[in-house]
Short mmCIF file of C-alpha atoms in Angstrom, two decimals:
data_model
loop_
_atom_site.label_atom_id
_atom_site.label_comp_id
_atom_site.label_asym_id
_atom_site.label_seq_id
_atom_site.Cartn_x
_atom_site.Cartn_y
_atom_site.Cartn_z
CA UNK A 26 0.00 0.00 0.00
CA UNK A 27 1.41 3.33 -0.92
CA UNK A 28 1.44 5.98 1.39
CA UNK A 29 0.05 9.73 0.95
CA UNK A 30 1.63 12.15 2.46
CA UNK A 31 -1.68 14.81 3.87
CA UNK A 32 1.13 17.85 4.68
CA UNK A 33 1.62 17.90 0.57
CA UNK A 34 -0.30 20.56 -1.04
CA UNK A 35 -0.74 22.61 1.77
CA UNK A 36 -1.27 26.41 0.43
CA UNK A 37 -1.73 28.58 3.86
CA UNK A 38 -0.27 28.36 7.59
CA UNK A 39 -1.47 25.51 9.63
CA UNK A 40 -3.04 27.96 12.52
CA UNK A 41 -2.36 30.93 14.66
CA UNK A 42 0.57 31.36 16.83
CA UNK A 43 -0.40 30.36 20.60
CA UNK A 44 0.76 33.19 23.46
CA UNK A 45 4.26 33.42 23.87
CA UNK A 46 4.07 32.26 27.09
CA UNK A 47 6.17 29.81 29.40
CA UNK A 48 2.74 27.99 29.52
CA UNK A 49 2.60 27.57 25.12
CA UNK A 50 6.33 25.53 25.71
CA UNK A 51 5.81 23.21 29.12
CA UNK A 52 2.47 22.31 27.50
CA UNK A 53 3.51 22.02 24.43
CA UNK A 54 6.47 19.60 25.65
CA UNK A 55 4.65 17.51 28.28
CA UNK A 56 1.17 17.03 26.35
CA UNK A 57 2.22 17.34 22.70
CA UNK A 58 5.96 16.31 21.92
CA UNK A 59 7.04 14.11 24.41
CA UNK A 60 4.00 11.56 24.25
CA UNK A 61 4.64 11.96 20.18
CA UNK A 62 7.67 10.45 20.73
CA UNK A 63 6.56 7.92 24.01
CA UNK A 64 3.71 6.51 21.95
CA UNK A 65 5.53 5.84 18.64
CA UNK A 66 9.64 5.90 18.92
CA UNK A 67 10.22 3.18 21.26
CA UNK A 68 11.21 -0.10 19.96
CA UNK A 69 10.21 -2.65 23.00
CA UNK A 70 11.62 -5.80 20.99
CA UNK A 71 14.75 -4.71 21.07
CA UNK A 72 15.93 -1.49 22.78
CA UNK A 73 16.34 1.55 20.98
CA UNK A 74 14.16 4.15 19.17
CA UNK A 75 12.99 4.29 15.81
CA UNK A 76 13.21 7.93 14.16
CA UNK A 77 12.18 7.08 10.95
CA UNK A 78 8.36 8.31 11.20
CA UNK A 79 5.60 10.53 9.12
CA UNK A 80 3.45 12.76 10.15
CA UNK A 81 0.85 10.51 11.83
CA UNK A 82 3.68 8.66 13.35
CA UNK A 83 4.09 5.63 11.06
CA UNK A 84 7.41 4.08 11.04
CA UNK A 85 9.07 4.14 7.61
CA UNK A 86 12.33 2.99 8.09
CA UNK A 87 13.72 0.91 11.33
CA UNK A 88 17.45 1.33 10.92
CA UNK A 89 18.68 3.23 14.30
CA UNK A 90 21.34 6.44 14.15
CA UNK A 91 23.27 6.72 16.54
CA UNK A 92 23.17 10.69 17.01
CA UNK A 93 19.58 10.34 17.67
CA UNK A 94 19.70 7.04 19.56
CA UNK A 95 21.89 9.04 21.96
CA UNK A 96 19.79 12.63 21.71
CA UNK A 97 16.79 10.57 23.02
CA UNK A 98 18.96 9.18 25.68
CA UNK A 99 20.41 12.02 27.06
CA UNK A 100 16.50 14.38 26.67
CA UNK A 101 14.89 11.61 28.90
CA UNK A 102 18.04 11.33 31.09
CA UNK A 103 17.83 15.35 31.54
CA UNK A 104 14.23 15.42 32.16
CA UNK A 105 14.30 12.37 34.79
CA UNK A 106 17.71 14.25 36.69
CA UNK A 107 16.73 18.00 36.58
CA UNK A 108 12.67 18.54 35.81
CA UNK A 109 11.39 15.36 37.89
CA UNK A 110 12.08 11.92 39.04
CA UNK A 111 9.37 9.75 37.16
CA UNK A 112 9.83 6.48 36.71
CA UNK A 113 9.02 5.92 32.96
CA UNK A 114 11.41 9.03 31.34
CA UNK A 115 14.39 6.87 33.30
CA UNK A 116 12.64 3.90 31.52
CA UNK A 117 13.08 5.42 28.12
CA UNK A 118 16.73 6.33 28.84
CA UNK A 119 17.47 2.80 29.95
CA UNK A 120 15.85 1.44 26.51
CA UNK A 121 18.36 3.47 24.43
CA UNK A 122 21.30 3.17 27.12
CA UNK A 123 21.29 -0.35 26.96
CA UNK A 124 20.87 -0.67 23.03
CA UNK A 125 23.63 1.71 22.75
CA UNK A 126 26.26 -0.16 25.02
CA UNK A 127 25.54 -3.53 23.50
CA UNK A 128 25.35 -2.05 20.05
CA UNK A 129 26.80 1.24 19.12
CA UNK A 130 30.86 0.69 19.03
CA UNK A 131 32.80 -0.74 17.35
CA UNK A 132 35.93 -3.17 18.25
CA UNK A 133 38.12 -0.55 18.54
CA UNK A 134 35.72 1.56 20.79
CA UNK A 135 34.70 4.46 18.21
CA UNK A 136 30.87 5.03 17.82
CA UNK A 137 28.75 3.72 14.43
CA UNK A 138 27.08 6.34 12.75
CA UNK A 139 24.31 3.58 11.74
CA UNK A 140 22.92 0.22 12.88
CA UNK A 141 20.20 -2.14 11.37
CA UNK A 142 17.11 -2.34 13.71
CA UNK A 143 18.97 -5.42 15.77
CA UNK A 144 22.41 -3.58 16.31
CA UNK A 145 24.00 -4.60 13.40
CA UNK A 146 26.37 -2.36 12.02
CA UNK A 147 25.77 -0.80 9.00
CA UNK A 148 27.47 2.98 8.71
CA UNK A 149 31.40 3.25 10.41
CA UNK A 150 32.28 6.02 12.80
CA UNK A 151 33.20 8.27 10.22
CA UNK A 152 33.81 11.15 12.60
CA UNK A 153 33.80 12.04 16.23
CA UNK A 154 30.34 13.04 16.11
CA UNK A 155 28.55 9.97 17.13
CA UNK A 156 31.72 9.77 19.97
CA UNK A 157 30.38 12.83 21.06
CA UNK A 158 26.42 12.30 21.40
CA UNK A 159 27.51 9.05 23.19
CA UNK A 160 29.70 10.75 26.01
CA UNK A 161 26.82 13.65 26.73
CA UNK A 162 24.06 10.87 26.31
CA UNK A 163 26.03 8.38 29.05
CA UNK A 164 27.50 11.03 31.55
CA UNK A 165 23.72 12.50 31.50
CA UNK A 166 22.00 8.44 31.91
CA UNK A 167 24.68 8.03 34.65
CA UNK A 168 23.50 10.97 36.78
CA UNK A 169 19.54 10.13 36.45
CA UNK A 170 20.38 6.04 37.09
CA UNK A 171 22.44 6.86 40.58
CA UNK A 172 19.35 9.12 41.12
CA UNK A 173 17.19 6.77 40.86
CA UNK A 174 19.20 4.61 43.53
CA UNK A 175 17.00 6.80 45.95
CA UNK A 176 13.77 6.23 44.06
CA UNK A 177 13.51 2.75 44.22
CA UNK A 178 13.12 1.90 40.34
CA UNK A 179 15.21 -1.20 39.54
CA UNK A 180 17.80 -0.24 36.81
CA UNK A 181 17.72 -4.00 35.76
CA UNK A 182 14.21 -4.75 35.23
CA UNK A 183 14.61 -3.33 31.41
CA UNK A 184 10.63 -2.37 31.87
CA UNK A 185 9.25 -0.28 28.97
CA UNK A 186 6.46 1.92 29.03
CA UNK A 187 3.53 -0.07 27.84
CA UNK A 188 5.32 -3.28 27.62
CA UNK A 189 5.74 -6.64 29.39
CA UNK A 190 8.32 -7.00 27.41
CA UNK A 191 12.24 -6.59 28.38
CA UNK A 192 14.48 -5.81 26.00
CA UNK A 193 17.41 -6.04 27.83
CA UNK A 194 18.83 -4.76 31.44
CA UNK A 195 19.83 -0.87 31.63
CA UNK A 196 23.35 -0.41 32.33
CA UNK A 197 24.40 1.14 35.48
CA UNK A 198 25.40 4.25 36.91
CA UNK A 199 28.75 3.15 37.16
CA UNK A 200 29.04 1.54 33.26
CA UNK A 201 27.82 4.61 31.81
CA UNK A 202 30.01 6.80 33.57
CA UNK A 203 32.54 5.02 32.62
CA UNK A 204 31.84 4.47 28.68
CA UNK A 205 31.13 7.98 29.09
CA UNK A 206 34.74 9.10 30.26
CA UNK A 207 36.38 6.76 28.30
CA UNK A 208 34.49 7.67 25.23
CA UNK A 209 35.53 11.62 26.36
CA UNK A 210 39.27 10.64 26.42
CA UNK A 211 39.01 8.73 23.39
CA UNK A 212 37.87 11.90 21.61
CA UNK A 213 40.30 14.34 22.64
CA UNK A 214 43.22 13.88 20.32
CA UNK A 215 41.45 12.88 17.41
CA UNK A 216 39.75 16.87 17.25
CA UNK A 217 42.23 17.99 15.41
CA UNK A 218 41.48 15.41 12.22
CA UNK A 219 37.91 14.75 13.52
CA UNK A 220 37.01 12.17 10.50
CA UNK A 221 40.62 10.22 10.41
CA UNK A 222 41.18 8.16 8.04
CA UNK A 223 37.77 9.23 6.09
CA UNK A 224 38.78 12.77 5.37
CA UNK A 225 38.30 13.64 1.73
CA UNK A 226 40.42 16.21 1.89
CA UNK A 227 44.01 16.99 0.47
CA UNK A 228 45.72 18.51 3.93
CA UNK A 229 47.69 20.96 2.17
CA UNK A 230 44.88 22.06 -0.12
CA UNK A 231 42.67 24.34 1.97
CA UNK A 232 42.71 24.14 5.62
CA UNK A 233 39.62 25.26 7.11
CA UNK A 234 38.45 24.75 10.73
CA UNK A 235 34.82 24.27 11.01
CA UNK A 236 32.46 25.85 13.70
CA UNK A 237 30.24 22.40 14.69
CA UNK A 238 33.84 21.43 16.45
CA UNK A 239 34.49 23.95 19.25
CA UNK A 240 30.65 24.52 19.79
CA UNK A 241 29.99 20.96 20.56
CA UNK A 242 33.57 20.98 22.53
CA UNK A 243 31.29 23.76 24.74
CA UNK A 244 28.26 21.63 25.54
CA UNK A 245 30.37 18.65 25.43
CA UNK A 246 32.10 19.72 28.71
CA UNK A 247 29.06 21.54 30.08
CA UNK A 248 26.94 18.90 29.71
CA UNK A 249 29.37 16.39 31.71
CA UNK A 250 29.95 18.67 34.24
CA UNK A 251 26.31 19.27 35.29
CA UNK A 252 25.88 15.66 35.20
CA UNK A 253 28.83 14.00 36.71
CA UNK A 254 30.56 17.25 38.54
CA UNK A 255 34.57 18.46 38.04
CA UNK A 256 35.53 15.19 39.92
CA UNK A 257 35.24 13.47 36.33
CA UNK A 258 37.06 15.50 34.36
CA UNK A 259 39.96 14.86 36.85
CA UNK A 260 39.92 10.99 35.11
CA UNK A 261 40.50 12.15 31.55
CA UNK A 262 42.96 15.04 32.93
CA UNK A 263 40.88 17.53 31.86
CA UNK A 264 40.02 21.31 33.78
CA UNK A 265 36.13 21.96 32.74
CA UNK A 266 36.78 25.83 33.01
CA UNK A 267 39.77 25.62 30.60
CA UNK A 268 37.78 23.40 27.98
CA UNK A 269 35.31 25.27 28.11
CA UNK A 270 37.13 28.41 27.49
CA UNK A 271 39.14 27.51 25.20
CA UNK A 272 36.41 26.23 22.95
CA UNK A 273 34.40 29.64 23.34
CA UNK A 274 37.48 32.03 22.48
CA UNK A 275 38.12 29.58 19.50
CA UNK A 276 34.42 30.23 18.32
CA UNK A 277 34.85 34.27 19.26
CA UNK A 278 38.20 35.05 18.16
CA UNK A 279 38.41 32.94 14.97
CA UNK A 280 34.59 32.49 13.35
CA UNK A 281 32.95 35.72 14.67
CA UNK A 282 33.93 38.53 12.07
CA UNK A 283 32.77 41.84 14.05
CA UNK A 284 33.94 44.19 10.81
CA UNK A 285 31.43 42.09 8.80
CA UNK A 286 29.23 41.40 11.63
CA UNK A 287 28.59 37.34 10.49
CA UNK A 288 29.55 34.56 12.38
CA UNK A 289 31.36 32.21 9.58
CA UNK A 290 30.32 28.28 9.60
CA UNK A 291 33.94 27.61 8.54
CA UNK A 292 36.99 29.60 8.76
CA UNK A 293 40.79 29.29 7.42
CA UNK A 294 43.45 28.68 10.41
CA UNK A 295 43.86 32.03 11.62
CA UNK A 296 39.91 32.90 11.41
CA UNK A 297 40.41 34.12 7.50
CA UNK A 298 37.77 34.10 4.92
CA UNK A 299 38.98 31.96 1.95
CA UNK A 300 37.30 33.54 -0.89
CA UNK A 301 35.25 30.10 -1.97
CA UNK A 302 31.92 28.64 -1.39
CA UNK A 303 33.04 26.57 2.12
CA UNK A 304 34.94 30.08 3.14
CA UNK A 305 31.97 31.91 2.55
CA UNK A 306 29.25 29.83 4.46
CA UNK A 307 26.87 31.04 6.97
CA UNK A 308 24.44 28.62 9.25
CA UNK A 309 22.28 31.00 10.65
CA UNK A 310 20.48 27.52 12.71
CA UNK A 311 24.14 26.80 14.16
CA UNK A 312 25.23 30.38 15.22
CA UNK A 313 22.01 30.74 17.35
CA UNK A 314 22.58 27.49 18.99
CA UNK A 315 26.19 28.21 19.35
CA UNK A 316 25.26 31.60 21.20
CA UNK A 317 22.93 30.36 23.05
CA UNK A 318 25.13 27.95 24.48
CA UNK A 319 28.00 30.64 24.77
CA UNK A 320 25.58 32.88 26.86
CA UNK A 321 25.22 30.12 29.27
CA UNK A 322 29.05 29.67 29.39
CA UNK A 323 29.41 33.59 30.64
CA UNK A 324 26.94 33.02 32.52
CA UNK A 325 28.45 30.22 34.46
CA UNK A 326 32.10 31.29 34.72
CA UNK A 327 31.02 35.17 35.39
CA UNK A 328 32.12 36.25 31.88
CA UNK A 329 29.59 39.08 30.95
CA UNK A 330 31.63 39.99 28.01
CA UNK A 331 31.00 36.46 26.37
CA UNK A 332 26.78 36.90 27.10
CA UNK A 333 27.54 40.45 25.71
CA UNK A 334 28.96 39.43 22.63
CA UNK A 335 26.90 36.75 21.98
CA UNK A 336 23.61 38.80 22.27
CA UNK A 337 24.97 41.48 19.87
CA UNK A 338 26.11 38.47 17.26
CA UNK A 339 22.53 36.79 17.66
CA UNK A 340 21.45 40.00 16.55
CA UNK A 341 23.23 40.25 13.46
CA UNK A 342 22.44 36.56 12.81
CA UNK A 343 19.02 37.07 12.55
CA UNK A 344 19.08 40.43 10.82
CA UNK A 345 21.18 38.56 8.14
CA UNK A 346 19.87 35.42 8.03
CA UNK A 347 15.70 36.79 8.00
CA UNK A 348 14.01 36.12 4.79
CA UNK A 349 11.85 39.41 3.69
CA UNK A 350 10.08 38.23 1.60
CA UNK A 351 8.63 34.92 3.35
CA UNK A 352 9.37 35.35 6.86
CA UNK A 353 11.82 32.56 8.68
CA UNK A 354 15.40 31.44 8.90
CA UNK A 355 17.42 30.59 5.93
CA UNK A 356 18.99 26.85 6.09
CA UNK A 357 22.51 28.42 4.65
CA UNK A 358 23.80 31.37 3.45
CA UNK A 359 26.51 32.98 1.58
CA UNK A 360 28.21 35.74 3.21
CA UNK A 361 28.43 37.25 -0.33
CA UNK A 362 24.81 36.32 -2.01
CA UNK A 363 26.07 34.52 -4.05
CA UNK A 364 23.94 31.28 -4.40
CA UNK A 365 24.98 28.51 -1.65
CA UNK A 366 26.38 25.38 -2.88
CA UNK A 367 23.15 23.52 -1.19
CA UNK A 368 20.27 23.22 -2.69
CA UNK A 369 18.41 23.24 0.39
CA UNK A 370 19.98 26.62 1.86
CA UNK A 371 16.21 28.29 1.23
CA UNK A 372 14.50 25.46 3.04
CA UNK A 373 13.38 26.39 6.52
CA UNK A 374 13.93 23.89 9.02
CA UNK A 375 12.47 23.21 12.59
CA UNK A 376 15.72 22.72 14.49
CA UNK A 377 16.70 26.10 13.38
CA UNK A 378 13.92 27.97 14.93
CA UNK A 379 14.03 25.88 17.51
CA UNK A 380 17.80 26.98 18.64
CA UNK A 381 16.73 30.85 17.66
CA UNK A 382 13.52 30.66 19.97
CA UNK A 383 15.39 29.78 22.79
CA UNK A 384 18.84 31.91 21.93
CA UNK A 385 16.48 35.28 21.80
CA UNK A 386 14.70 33.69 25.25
CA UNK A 387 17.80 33.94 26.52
CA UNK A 388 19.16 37.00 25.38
CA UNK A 389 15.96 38.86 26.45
CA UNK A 390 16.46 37.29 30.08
CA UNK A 391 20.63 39.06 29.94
CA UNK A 392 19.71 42.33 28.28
CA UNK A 393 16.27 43.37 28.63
CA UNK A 394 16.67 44.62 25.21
CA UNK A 395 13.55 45.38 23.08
CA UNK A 396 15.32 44.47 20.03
CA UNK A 397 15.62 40.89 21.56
CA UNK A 398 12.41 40.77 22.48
CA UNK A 399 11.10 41.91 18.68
CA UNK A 400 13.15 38.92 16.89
CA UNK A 401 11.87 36.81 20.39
CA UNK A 402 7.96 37.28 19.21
CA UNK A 403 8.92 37.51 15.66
CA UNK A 404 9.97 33.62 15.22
CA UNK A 405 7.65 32.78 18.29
CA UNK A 406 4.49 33.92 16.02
CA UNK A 407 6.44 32.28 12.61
CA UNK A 408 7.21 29.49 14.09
CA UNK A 409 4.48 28.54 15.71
CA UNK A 410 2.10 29.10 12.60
CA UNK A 411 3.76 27.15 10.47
CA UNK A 412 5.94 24.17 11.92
CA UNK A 413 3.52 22.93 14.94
CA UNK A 414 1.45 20.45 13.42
CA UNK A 415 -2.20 20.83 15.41
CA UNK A 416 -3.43 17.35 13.55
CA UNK A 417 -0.96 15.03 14.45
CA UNK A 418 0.99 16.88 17.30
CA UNK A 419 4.85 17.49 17.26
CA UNK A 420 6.55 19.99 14.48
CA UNK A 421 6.98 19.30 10.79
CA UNK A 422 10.84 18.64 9.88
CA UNK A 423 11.47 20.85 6.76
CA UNK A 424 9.50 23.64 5.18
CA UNK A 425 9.87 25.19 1.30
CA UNK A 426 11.13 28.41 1.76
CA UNK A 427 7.29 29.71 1.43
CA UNK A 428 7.05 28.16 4.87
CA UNK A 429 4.47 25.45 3.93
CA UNK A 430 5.38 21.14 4.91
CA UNK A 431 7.62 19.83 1.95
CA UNK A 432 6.31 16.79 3.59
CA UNK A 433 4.93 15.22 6.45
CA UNK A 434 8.06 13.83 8.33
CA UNK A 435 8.48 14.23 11.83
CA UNK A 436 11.58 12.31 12.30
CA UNK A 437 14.22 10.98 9.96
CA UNK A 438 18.15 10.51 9.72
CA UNK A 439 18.61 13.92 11.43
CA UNK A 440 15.43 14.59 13.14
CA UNK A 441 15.17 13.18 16.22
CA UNK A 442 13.57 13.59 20.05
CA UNK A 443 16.74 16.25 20.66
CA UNK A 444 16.48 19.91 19.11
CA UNK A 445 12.30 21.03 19.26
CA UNK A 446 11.68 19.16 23.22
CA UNK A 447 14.98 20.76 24.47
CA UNK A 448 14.61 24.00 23.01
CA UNK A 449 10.80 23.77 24.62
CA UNK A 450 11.81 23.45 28.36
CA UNK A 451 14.73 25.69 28.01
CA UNK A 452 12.44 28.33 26.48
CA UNK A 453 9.53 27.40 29.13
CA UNK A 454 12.27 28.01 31.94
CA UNK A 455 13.23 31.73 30.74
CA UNK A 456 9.85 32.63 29.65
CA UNK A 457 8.58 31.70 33.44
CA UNK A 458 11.88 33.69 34.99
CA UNK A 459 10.68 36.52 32.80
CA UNK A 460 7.16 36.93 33.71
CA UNK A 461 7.98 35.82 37.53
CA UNK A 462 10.28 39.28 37.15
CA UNK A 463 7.27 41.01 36.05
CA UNK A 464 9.30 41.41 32.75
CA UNK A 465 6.89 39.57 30.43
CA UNK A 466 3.08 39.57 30.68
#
């Protein structure tokens, strides 16, 4: 039976934009995207989640990615350890725990990219990527199972929501944290020649450093820090503070041209702008989530001039990276105009708005600005008109550049149970500081 995509042939938004309220995003999250992904991601045969799935939810493809598999590990981890102890989001996080540490490396340690539905390999660990995911995903599962030492849910039962099946026992606190830290120390020396042996490139051709690198370096070491504490880092011989540091100055003093006022996707060794399509590349979906995450950084180490920069840059980002004529975020951008190599730079894209929602939430709560607050309502109101999908629940993937479904998917290769529900409770936290300070009504 052939399947019809109903988001095709759409010709107006899908509704009007609820309040921007911290009410709109908890809601949203706890009654909307989360059960989404409860009710039709978890594979309780065998451990995991499925991300392959349309609008209604179908699953169209059952081979498991490992970014996602570990996205949905650490989100339920993260909920379970911060917003509240319930049983079944540390039952989730088990499912994909345990399918990740019986499935997702290979002999020599380094994380798959891909797996079939069972575990079996399919796509090597082409990059440090996966490696990455993994160590955020397991130091975050490690903090919510020693938590739940003190709850009394059994790690080992391998209980799923809705199941009386087991799929396998959760591993514990103890072998998470330490796949986690290993995985950590593992990825340190290989950041300078993240893909190894599966670079394409000729090293004396055109060295560029690209931005993804440094920014996930940031949340890489924030992330395991909240979770596990600076004890950890002490086992890989690594200072938080200075990782962290070094990875926002490298982001700030090499990809974030003030004279141009555009923060560059990729960059030549001393933060030049090689005059070529790669040189010239702008991800306005990166630099908000980037900022965002640099703005939490000041915040933490008492560096106002990093949250000051970074709200001035998520300015330009926006002001640059705004299409007139349709409204929303481009995909990719040329810092020139000239036309972007990809052919789906004018496409806008959920995880994108997601990031710039909550970077502008943010930036509103540090400056008070009015300007933040414009671009705040401005993709609150776009976004919610045309991504949030008031049929089927969750948020459409990938719009045409008029803003309309190109189709129905709600999760695929790249979108997964990460970007829209973390960018919802982050955004639901600010916006309830906000109107708590009388700020926001």
């Amino acid at each position: 039976m052939t399947y019809h995509d109903s988001a095709q042939g759409r010709t107006a938004p899908l509704g009007a934009a609820p309040p921007l309220c911290s009410s709109t995003y908890t809601n949203a999250l706890f009654h909307d995207v989360l059960p989404f992904w409860e009710q039709y991601s978890l594979d309780r045969e065998v451990g995991g989640y499925f991300t392959c799935l349309t609008r209604e939810g179908q699953v169209f493809d059952t081979d498991k990615f490992i970014w996602l598999q570990a996205r949905q590990v650490w989100m339920y981890s993260f909920l379970y350890r911060v917003v509240a102890q319930r049983p079944e989001w540390l039952q989730v996080a088990q499912l994909g725990a345990g399918f990740l540490l019986k499935h997702g490396r290979d002999e020599n340690k380094d994380w798959y990219f891909s797996v079939r539905r069972n575990g079996r390999p399919l796509v090597a660990a082409y990059n440090i990527f996966s490696d990455c995911f993994a160590t955020m995903a397991l130091a975050e599962y490690a903090a919510a199972a020693a938590l739940s030492e003190h709850t009394g849910l059994g790690l080992n039962s391998g209980a799923v929501p809705g199941s009386g099946r087991t799929p396998g026992a959760g591993p514990s606190a103890d072998e998470a944290r330490t796949v986690a830290l290993e995985t950590y120390r593992r990825i340190l020396p290989r950041r300078e020649n993240p893909k190894g042996r599966f670079t394409k490139q000729v090293p004396e051709g055109r060295p560029l450093h690209a931005m993804a690198l440094p920014m996930i370096g940031v949340n890489m070491a924030m992330v395991v820090q909240a979770a596990l504490g600076n004890e950890a880092f002490s086992d890989i011989d690594l200072d938080p503070e200075q990782e962290i540091t070094a990875n926002v100055e490298r982001v700030l003093g090499l990809h974030l041209d003030r004279q141009a006022q555009r923060l560059f996707e990729r960059v030549g060794p001393n933060g030049t702008h090689p005059d070529c399509m790669d040189g010239r590349l702008l991800n306005p979906g990166h630099a908000c989530e980037v900022l965002w995450m640099i703005m939490e950084a000041g915040d933490q180490l008492g560096r106002r001039d990093w949250i000051d920069t970074a709200t001035e840059a998520l300015l330009w980002t926006v002001e640059h990276g705004w299409d007139r004529q349709f409204g929303g975020l481009y995909y990719y951008q040329d810092a020139q105009g000239f036309p972007p190599e990809k052919l789906e730079a004018d496409m806008k894209l959920w995880w994108v708005h997601a990031e710039a929602i909550y970077a502008f939430a943010a930036a509103y709560e540090y400056t008070g600005s009015e300007q933040h607050k414009h671009w705040l309502e401005r993709l609150h109101t776009y976004s919610w008109e045309r991504f949030a999908d008031p049929d089927y629940g969750e948020w459409f993937g990938y719009l045409t550049r008029q803003g309309l479904p190109s189709n129905g998917l709600k999760g695929g290769k790249w979108k997964g149970c990460f970007h829209l529900p973390r960018a919802l409770l982050k955004t639901g936290a600010r916006l309830q500081r906000l109107e708590k300070a009388g700020i926001l009504s």
